[in-house]
PDB file of C-alpha atoms in Angstrom:
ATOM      1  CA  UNK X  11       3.960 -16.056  -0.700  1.00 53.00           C
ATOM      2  CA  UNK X  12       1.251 -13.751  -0.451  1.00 62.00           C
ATOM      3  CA  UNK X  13      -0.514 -11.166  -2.946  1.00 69.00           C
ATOM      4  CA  UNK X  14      -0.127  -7.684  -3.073  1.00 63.00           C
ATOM      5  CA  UNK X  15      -3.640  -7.607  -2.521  1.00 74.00           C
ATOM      6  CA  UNK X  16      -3.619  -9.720   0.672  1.00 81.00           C
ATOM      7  CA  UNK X  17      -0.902  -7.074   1.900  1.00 84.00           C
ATOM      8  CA  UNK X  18      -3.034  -4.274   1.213  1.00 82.00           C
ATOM      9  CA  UNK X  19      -6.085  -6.148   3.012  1.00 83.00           C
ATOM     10  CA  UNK X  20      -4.388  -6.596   6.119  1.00 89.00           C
ATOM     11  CA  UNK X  21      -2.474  -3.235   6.055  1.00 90.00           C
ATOM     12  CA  UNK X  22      -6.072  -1.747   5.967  1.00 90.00           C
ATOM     13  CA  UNK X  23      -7.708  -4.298   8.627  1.00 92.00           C
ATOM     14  CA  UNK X  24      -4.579  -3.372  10.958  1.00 96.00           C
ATOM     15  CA  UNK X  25      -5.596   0.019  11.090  1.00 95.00           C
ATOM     16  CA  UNK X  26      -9.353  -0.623  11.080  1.00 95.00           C
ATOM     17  CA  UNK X  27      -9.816   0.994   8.023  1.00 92.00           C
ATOM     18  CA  UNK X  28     -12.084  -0.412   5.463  1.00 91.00           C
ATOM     19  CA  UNK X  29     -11.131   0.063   1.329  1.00 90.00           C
ATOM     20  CA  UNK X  30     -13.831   1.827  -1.249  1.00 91.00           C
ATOM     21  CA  UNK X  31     -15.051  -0.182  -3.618  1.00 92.00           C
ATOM     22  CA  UNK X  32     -12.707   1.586  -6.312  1.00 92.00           C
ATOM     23  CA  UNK X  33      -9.638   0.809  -3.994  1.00 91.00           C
ATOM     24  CA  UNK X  34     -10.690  -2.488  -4.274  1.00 89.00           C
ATOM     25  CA  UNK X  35     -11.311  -2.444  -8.435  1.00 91.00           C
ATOM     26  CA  UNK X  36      -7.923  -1.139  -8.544  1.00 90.00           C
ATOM     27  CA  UNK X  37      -6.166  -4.463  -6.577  1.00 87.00           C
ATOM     28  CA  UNK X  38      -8.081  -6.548  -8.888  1.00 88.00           C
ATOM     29  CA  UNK X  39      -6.892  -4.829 -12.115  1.00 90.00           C
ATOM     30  CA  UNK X  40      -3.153  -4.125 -10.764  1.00 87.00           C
ATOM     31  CA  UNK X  41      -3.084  -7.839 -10.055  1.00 86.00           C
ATOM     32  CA  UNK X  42      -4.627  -8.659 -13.120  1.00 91.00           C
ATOM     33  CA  UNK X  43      -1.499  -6.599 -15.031  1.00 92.00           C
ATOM     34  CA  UNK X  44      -3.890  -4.232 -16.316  1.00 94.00           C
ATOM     35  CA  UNK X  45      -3.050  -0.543 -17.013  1.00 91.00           C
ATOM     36  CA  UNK X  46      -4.623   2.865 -16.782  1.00 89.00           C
ATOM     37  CA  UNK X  47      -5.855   6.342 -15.280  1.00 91.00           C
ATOM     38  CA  UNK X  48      -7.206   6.532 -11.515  1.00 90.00           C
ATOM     39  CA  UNK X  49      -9.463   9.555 -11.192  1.00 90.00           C
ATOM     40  CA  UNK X  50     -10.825  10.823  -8.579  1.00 89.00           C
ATOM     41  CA  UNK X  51     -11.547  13.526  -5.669  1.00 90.00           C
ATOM     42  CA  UNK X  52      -8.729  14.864  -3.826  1.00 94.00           C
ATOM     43  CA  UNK X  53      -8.592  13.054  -0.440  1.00 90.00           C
ATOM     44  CA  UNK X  54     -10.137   9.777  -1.271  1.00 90.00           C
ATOM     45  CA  UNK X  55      -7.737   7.420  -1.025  1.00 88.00           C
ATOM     46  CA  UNK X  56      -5.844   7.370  -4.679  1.00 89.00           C
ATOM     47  CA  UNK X  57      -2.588   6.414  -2.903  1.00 86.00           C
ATOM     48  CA  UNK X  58      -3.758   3.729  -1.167  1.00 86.00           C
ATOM     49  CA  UNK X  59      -5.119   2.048  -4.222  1.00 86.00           C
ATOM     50  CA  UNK X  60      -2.198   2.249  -5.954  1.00 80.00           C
ATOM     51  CA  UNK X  61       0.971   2.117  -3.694  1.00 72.00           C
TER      52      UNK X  61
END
């Protein structure tokens, strides 16, 4: 079965897009069952980080 975060790599790579670095940070943590507050700038790509 694959990881969330493999999903999320090839969701982006289908699209061409390439994730931030905090996108990325965000995987890592979610998959590590970590917690917490994602801030930042309107537009950036929040939802994608966390969906």
């Amino acid at each position: 079965m694959s990881r969330p975060t493999d999903f999320a790599r090839r969701w982006f790579l289908a699209r061409g897009w390439k994730p931030f670095a905090f996108q990325k940070e965000v995987w890592a943590a979610v998959k590590n069952g970590e917690s917490g507050l994602l801030h930042a700038s309107t537009g950036s790509g929040k939802t994608y980080a966390v969906w």
